[in-house]
mmCIF file of C-alpha atoms in Angstrom:
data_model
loop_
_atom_site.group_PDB
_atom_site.id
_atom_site.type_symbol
_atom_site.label_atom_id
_atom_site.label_comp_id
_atom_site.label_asym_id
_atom_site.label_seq_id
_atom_site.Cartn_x
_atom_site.Cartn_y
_atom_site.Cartn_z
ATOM 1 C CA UNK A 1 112.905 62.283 119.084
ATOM 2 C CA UNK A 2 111.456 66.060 118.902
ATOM 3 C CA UNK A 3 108.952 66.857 121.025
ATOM 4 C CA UNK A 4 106.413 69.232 119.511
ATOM 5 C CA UNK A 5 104.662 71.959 120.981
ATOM 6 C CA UNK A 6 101.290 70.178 121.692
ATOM 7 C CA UNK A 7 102.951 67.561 123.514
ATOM 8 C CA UNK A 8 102.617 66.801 127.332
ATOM 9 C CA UNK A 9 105.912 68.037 127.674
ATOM 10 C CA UNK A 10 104.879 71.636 126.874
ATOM 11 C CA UNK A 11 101.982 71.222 128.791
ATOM 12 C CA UNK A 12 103.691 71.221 132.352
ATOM 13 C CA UNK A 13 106.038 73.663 131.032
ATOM 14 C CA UNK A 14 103.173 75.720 130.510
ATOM 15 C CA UNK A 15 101.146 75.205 133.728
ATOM 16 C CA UNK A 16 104.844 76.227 135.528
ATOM 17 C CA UNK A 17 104.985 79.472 133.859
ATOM 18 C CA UNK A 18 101.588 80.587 134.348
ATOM 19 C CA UNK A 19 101.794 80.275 137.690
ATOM 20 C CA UNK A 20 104.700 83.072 137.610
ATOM 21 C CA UNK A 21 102.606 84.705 135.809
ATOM 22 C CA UNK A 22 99.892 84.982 138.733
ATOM 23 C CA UNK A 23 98.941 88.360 141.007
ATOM 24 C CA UNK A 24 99.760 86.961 143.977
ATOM 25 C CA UNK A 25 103.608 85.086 143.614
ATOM 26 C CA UNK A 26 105.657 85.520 146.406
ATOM 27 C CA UNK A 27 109.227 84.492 147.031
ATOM 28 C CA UNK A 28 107.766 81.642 148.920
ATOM 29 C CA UNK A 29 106.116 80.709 145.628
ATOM 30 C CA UNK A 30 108.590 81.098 143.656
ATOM 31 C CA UNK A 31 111.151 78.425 145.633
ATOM 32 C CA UNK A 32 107.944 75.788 145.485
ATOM 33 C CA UNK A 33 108.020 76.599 141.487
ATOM 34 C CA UNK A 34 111.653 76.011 141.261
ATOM 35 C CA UNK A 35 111.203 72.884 143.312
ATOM 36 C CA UNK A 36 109.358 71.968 140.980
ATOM 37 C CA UNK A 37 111.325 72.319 137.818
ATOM 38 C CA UNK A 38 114.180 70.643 139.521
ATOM 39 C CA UNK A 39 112.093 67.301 139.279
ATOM 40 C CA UNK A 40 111.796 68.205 135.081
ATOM 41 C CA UNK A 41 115.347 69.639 135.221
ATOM 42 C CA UNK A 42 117.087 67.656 132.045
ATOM 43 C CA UNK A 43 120.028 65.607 132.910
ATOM 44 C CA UNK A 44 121.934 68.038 130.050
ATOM 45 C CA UNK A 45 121.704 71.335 128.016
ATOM 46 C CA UNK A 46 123.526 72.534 125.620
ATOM 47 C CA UNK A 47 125.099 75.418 124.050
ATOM 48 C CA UNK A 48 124.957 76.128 120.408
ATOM 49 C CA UNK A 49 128.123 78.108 118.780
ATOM 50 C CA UNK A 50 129.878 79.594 115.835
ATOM 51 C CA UNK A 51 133.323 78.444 115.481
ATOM 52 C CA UNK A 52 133.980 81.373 113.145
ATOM 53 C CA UNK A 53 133.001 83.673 116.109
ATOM 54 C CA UNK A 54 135.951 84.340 118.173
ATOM 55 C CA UNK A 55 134.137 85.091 120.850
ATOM 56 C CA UNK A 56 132.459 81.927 121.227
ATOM 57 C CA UNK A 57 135.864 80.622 121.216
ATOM 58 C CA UNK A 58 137.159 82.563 124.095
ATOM 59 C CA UNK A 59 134.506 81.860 125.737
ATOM 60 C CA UNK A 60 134.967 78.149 125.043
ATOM 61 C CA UNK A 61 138.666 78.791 126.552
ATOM 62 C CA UNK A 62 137.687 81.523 129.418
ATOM 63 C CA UNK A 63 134.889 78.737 131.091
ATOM 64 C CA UNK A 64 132.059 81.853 130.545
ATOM 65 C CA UNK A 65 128.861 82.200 129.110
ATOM 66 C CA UNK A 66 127.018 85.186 128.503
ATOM 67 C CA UNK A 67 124.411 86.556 130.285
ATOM 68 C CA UNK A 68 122.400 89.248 127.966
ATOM 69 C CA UNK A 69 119.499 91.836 127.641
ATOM 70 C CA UNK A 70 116.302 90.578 125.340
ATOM 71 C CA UNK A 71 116.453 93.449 123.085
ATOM 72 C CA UNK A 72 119.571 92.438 121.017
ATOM 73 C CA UNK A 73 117.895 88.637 120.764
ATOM 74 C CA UNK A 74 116.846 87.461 116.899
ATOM 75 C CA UNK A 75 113.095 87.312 117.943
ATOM 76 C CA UNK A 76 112.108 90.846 118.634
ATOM 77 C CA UNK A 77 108.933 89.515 120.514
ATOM 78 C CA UNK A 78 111.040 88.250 122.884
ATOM 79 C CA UNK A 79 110.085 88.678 126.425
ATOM 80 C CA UNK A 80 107.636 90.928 124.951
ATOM 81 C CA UNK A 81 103.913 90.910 127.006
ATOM 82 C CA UNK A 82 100.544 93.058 126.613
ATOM 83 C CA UNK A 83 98.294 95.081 128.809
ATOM 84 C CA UNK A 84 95.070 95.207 128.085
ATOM 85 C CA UNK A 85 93.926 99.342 128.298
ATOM 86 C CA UNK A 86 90.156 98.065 128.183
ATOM 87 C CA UNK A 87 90.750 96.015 131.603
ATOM 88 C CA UNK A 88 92.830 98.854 133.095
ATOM 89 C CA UNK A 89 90.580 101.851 132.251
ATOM 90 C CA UNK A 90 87.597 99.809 133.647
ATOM 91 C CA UNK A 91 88.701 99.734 137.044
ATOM 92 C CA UNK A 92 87.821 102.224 139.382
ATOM 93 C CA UNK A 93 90.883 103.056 141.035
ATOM 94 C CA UNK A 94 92.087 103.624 137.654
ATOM 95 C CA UNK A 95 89.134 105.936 136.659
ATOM 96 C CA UNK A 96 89.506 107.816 140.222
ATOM 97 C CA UNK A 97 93.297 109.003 139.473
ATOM 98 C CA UNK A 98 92.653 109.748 136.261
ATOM 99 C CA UNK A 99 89.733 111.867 137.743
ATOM 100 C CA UNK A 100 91.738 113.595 140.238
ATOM 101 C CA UNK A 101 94.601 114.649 137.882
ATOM 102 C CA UNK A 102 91.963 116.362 135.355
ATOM 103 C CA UNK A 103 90.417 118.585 138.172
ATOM 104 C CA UNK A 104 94.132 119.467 139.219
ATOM 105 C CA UNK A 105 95.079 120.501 136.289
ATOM 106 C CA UNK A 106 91.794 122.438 135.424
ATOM 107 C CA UNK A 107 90.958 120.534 132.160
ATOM 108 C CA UNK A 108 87.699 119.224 133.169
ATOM 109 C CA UNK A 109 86.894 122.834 133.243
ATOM 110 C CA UNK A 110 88.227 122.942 130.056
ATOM 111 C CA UNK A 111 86.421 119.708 129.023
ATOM 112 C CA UNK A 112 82.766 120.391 129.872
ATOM 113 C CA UNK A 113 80.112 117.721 129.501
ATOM 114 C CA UNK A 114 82.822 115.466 127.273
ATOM 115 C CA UNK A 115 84.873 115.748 130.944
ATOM 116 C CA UNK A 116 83.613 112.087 131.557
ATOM 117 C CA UNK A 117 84.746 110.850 128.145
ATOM 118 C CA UNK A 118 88.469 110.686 129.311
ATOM 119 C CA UNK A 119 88.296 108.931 132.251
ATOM 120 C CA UNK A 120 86.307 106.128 130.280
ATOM 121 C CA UNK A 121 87.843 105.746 127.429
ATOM 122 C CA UNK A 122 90.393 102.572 126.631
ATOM 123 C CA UNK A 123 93.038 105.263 125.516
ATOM 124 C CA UNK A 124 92.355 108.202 127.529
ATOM 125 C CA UNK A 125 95.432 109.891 126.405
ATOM 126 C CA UNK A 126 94.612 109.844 122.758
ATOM 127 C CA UNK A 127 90.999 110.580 123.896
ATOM 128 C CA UNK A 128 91.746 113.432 125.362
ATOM 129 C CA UNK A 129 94.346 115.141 123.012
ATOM 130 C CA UNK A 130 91.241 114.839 120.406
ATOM 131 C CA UNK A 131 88.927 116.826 122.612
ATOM 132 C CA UNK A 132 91.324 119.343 123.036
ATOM 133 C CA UNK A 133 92.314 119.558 119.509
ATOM 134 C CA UNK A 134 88.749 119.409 118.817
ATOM 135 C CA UNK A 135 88.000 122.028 121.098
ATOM 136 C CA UNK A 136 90.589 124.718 119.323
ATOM 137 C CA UNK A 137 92.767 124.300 122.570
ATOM 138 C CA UNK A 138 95.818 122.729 120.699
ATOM 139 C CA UNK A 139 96.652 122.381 117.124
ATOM 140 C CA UNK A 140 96.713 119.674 114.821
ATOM 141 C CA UNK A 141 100.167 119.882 114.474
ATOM 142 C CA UNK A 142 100.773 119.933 118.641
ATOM 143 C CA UNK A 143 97.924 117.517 118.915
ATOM 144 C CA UNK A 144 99.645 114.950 116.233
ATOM 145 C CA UNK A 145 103.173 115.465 118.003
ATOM 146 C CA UNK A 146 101.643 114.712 121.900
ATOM 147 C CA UNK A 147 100.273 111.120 120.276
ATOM 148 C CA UNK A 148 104.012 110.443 118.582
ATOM 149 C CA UNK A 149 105.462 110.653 121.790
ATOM 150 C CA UNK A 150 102.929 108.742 123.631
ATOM 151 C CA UNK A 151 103.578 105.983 121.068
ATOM 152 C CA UNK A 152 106.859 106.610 122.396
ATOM 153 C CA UNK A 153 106.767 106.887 125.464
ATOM 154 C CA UNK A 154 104.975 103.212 125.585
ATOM 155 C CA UNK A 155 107.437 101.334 123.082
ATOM 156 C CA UNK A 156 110.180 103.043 125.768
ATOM 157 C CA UNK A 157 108.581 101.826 128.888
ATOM 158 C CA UNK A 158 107.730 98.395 127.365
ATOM 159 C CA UNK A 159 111.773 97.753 125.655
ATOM 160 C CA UNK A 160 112.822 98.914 129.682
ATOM 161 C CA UNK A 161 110.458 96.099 131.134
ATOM 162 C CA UNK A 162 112.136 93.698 128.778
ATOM 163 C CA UNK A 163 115.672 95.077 129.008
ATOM 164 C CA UNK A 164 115.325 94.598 133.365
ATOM 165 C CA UNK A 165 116.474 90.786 132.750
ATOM 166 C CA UNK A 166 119.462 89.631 131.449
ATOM 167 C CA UNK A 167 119.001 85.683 129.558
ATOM 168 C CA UNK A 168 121.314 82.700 128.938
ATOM 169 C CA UNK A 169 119.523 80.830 126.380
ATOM 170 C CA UNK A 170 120.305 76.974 126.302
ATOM 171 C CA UNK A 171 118.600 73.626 124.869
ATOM 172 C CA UNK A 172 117.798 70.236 125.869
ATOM 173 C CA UNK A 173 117.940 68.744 122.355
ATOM 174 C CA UNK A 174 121.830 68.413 121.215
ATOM 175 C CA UNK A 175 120.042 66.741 117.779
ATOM 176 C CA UNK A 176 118.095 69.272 116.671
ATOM 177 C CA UNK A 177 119.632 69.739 112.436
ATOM 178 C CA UNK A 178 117.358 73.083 112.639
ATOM 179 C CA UNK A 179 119.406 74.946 115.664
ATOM 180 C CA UNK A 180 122.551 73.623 114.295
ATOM 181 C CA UNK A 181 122.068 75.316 110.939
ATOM 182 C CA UNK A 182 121.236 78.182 113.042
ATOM 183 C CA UNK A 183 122.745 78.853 115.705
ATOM 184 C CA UNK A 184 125.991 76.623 114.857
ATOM 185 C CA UNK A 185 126.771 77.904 111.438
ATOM 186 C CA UNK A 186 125.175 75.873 109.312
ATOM 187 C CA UNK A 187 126.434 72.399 111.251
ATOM 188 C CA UNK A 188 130.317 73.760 111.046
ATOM 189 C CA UNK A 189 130.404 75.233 114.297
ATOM 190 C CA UNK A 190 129.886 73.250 117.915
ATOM 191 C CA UNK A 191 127.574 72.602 120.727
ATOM 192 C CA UNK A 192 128.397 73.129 124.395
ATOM 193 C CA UNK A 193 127.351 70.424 126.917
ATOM 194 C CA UNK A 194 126.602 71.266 130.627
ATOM 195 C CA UNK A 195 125.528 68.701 133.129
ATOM 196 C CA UNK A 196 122.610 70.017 134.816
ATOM 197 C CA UNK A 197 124.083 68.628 138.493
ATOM 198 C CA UNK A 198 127.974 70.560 137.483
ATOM 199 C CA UNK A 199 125.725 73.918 137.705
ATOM 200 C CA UNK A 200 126.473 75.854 140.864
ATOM 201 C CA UNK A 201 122.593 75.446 142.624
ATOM 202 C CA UNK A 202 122.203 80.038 142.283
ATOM 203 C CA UNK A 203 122.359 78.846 138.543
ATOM 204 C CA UNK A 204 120.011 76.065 138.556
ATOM 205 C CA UNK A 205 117.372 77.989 140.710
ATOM 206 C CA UNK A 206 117.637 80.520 137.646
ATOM 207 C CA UNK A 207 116.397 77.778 135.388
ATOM 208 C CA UNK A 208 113.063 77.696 133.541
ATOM 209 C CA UNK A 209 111.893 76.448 130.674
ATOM 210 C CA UNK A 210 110.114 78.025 127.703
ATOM 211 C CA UNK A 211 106.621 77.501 126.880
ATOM 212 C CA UNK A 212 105.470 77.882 123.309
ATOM 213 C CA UNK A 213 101.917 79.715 122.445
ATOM 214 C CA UNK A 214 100.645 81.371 120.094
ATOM 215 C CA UNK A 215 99.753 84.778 122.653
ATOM 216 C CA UNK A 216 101.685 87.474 123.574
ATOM 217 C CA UNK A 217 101.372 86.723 127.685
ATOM 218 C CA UNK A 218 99.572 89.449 129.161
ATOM 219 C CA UNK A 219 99.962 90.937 132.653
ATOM 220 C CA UNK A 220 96.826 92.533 133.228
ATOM 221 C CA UNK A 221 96.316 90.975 136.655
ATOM 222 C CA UNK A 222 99.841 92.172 138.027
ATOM 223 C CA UNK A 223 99.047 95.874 136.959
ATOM 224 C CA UNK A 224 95.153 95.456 137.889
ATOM 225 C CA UNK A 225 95.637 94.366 141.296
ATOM 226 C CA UNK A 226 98.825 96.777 142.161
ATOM 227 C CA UNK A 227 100.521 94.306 144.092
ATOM 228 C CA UNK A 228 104.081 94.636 145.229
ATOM 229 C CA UNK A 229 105.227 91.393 145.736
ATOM 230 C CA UNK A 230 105.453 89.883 142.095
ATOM 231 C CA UNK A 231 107.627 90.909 140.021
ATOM 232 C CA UNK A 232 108.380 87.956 138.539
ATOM 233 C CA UNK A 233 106.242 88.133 135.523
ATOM 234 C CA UNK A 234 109.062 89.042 133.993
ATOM 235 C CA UNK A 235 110.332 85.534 133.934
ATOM 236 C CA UNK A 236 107.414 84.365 132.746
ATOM 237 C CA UNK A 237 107.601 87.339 129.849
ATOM 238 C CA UNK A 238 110.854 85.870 128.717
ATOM 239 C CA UNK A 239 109.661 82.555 129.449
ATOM 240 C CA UNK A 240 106.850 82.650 127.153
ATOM 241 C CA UNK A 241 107.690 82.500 123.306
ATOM 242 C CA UNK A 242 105.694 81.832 119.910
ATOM 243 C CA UNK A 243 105.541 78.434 118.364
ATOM 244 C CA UNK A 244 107.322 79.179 115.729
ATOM 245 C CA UNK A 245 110.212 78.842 118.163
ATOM 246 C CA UNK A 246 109.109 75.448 119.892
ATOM 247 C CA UNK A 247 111.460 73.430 117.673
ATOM 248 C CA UNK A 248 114.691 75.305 120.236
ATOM 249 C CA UNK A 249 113.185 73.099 123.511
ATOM 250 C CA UNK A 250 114.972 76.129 125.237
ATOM 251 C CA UNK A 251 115.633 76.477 128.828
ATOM 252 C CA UNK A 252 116.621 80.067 130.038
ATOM 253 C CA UNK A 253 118.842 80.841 133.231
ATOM 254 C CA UNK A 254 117.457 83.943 134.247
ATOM 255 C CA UNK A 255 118.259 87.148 136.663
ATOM 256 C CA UNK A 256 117.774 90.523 136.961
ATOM 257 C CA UNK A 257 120.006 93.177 135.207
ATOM 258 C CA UNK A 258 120.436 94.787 138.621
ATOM 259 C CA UNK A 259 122.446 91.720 139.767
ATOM 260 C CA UNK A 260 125.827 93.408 137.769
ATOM 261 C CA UNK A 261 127.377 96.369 138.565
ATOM 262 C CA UNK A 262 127.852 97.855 134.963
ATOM 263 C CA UNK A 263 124.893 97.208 133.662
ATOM 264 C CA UNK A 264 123.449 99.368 130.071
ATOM 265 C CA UNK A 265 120.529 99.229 128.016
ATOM 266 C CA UNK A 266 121.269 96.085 126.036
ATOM 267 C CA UNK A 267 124.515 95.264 127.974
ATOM 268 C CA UNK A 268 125.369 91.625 128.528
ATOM 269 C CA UNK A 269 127.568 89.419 130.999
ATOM 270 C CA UNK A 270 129.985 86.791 131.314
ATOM 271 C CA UNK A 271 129.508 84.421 133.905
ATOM 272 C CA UNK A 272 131.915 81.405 134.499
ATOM 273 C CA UNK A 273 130.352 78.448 133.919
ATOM 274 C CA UNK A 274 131.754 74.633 135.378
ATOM 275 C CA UNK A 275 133.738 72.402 132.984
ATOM 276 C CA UNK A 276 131.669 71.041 130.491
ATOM 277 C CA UNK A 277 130.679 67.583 129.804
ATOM 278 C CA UNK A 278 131.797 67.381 126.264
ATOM 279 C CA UNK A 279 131.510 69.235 122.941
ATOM 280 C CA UNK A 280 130.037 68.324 119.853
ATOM 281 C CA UNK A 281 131.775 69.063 116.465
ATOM 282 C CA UNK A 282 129.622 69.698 113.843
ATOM 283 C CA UNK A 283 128.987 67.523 110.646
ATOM 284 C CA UNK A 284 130.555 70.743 108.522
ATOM 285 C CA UNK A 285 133.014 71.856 110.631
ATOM 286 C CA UNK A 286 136.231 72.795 108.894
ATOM 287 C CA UNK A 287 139.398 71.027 109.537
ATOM 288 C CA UNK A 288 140.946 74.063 110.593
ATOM 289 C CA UNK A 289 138.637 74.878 112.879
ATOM 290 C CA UNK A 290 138.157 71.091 114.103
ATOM 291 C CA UNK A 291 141.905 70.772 114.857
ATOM 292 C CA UNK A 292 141.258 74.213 116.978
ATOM 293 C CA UNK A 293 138.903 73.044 119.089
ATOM 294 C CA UNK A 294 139.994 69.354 119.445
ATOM 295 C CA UNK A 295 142.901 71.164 121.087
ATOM 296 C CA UNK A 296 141.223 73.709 123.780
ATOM 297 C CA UNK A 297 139.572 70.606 124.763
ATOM 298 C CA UNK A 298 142.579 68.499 125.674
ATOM 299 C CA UNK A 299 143.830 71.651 127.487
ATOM 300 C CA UNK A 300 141.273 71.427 129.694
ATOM 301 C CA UNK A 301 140.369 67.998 129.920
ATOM 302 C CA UNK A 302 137.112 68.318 128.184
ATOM 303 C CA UNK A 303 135.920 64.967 125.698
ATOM 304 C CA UNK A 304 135.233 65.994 122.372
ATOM 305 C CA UNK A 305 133.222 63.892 119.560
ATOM 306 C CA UNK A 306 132.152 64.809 116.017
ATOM 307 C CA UNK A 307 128.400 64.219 115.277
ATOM 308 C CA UNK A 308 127.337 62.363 112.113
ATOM 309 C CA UNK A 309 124.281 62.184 109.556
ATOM 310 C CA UNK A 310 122.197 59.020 110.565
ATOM 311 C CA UNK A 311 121.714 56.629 107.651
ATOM 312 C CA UNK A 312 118.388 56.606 106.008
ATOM 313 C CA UNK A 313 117.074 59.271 108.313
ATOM 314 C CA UNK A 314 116.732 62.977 108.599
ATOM 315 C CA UNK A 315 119.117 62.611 112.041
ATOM 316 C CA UNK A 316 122.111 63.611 113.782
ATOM 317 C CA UNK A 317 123.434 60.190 115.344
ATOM 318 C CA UNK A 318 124.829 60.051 118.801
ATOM 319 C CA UNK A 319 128.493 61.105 118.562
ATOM 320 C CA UNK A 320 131.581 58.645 119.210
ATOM 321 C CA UNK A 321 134.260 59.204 120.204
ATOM 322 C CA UNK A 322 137.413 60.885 118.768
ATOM 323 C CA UNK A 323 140.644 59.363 117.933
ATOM 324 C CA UNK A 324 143.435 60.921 119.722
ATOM 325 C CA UNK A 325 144.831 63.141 117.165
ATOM 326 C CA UNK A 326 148.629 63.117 116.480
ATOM 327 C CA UNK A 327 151.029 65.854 118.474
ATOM 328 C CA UNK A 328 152.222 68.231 116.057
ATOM 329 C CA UNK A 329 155.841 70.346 117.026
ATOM 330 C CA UNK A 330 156.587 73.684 115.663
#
């Protein structure tokens, strides 16, 4: 059985990561939160893989999963948030610096009665690169260039927020026909099975689940208020995806991309992960392939069972298990 996105299982996943989303989270906070999710923590998640992609089959054989950056995910909203200009440019602390730096530079002087104009505006930087060009102090040309890189510069800062944590992306719902078709090669690849209580407890206190919504999460509290303690608004960023997505039920181990040495824009990570529960086979898998796989598993003492089409229903059935198959010599 799916759950769906209005469902009350959503709904505490949702109250969770709001609360990392909050001004105030400490560290103290943060161990209550992940006390928390241990109680919700499923017994099992899984792994969906190609077995055309040799790299998910040396991973298979290595024990690793990978730990990588947001920006090369298939959702480019992911971990994506907004802040709100309006909100910021309305406080006064905000107003004040922007204040001070136009007297040091001398362009209030330059700015006259419109000096005032900047500092309220909702995009002060485009404001004032109008007045200016307005004013005969910089050309079109220079004034059209100055907004092109403050596009810029913001799409840069925002892909750097996103690219500071480094995701394993994993799902509660073995079953699901939809992430086998896509994330298992159309049903002939497999699916990975971790128990939960095999995870070494650094990896299950990086654990959260995603919450669904149909909002961009924004963070104007954290940059409002200027506090140093939370930064873990990030996790709720890449915690927080549209429901278009809700049909993945995906849980996310999470860190920072600080935590490995040699670490690039976009890089990602192995990590070695406990021995696995079982693996699924998929309905399409090819023989080839099947045979493969069927024999990593023996070699390290992992069960492996072939899912099946339910009868009469749009299903996968729970998987039985397989025959031994017969030793084959050179």
């Amino acid at each position: 059985m799916h759950v769906t996105p209005t469902s009350e299982d959503n709904v505490w996943k949702k109250a969770i990561i709001d609360r990392l989303n909050g001004s105030f989270v400490t560290s103290e906070h943060l161990t209550a939160i992940q006390a928390e999710i241990g109680l919700h923590l499923p017994k099992f998640l899984y792994r969906f893989r190609s077995a055309s992609n040799v790299n998910h089959i040396e991973s298979l054989l290595a024990s690793e999963e990978w730990m990588a950056s947001p920006l090369t995910f298939n959702d480019p909203y992911d971990s994506a948030f907004c802040i709100s200009l309006e909100e910021l440019a309305s406080e006064p602390e905000t107003s004040n610096e922007l204040n001070g730096i136009l007297k040091r530079t001398g362009l209030d002087a330059m700015l006259g009665d419109e000096f005032h104009q900047v500092s309220h505006s909702p995009n002060p930087f485009p404001t004032l690169i109008d007045l200016l060009a307005k004013k005969g102090i910089l050309d079109e040309k220079s004034a059209t260039a100055l907004n092109e890189v403050i596009v810029w510069s913001k799409d840069r800062m925002h892909d750097e927020m996103r690219d500071a944590t480094r995701v394993c992306c994993l799902s509660e719902d073995f079953g699901s026909t939809t992430m086998w078709s896509h994330y298992a090669d159309n049903h002939r690849g497999f699916v990975i099975e971790y128990e939960t209580a095999s995870l070494p407890k650094e990896y299950r206190a990086s654990l959260f689940p995603v919450s669904y919504r149909e909002f961009v999460p924004t963070t104007d509290e954290i940059f409002i208020t200027r506090t140093k303690a939370n930064s873990f608004w990030r996790i709720a960023a890449a915690c927080i995806k549209a429901l278009d997505w809700a049909y993945e039920r995906e849980w996310r181990m999470i860190t920072w991309n600080t935590a490995f040495p040699e670490s690039s824009k976009g890089s990602a990570h192995p990590i070695k992960m406990p021995k696995p529960s079982r693996v699924l086979l998929g309905a399409k898998i090819k023989a080839t392939d099947r045979h493969l796989i069927e024999h990593l598993c023996r070699t390290k003492g992992i069960p492996s069972f072939p899912v099946r089409r339910q009868p009469g229903r749009f299903q996968i059935a729970q998987p039985t298990p397989l025959q031994p198959a017969p030793c084959r010599h050179a």
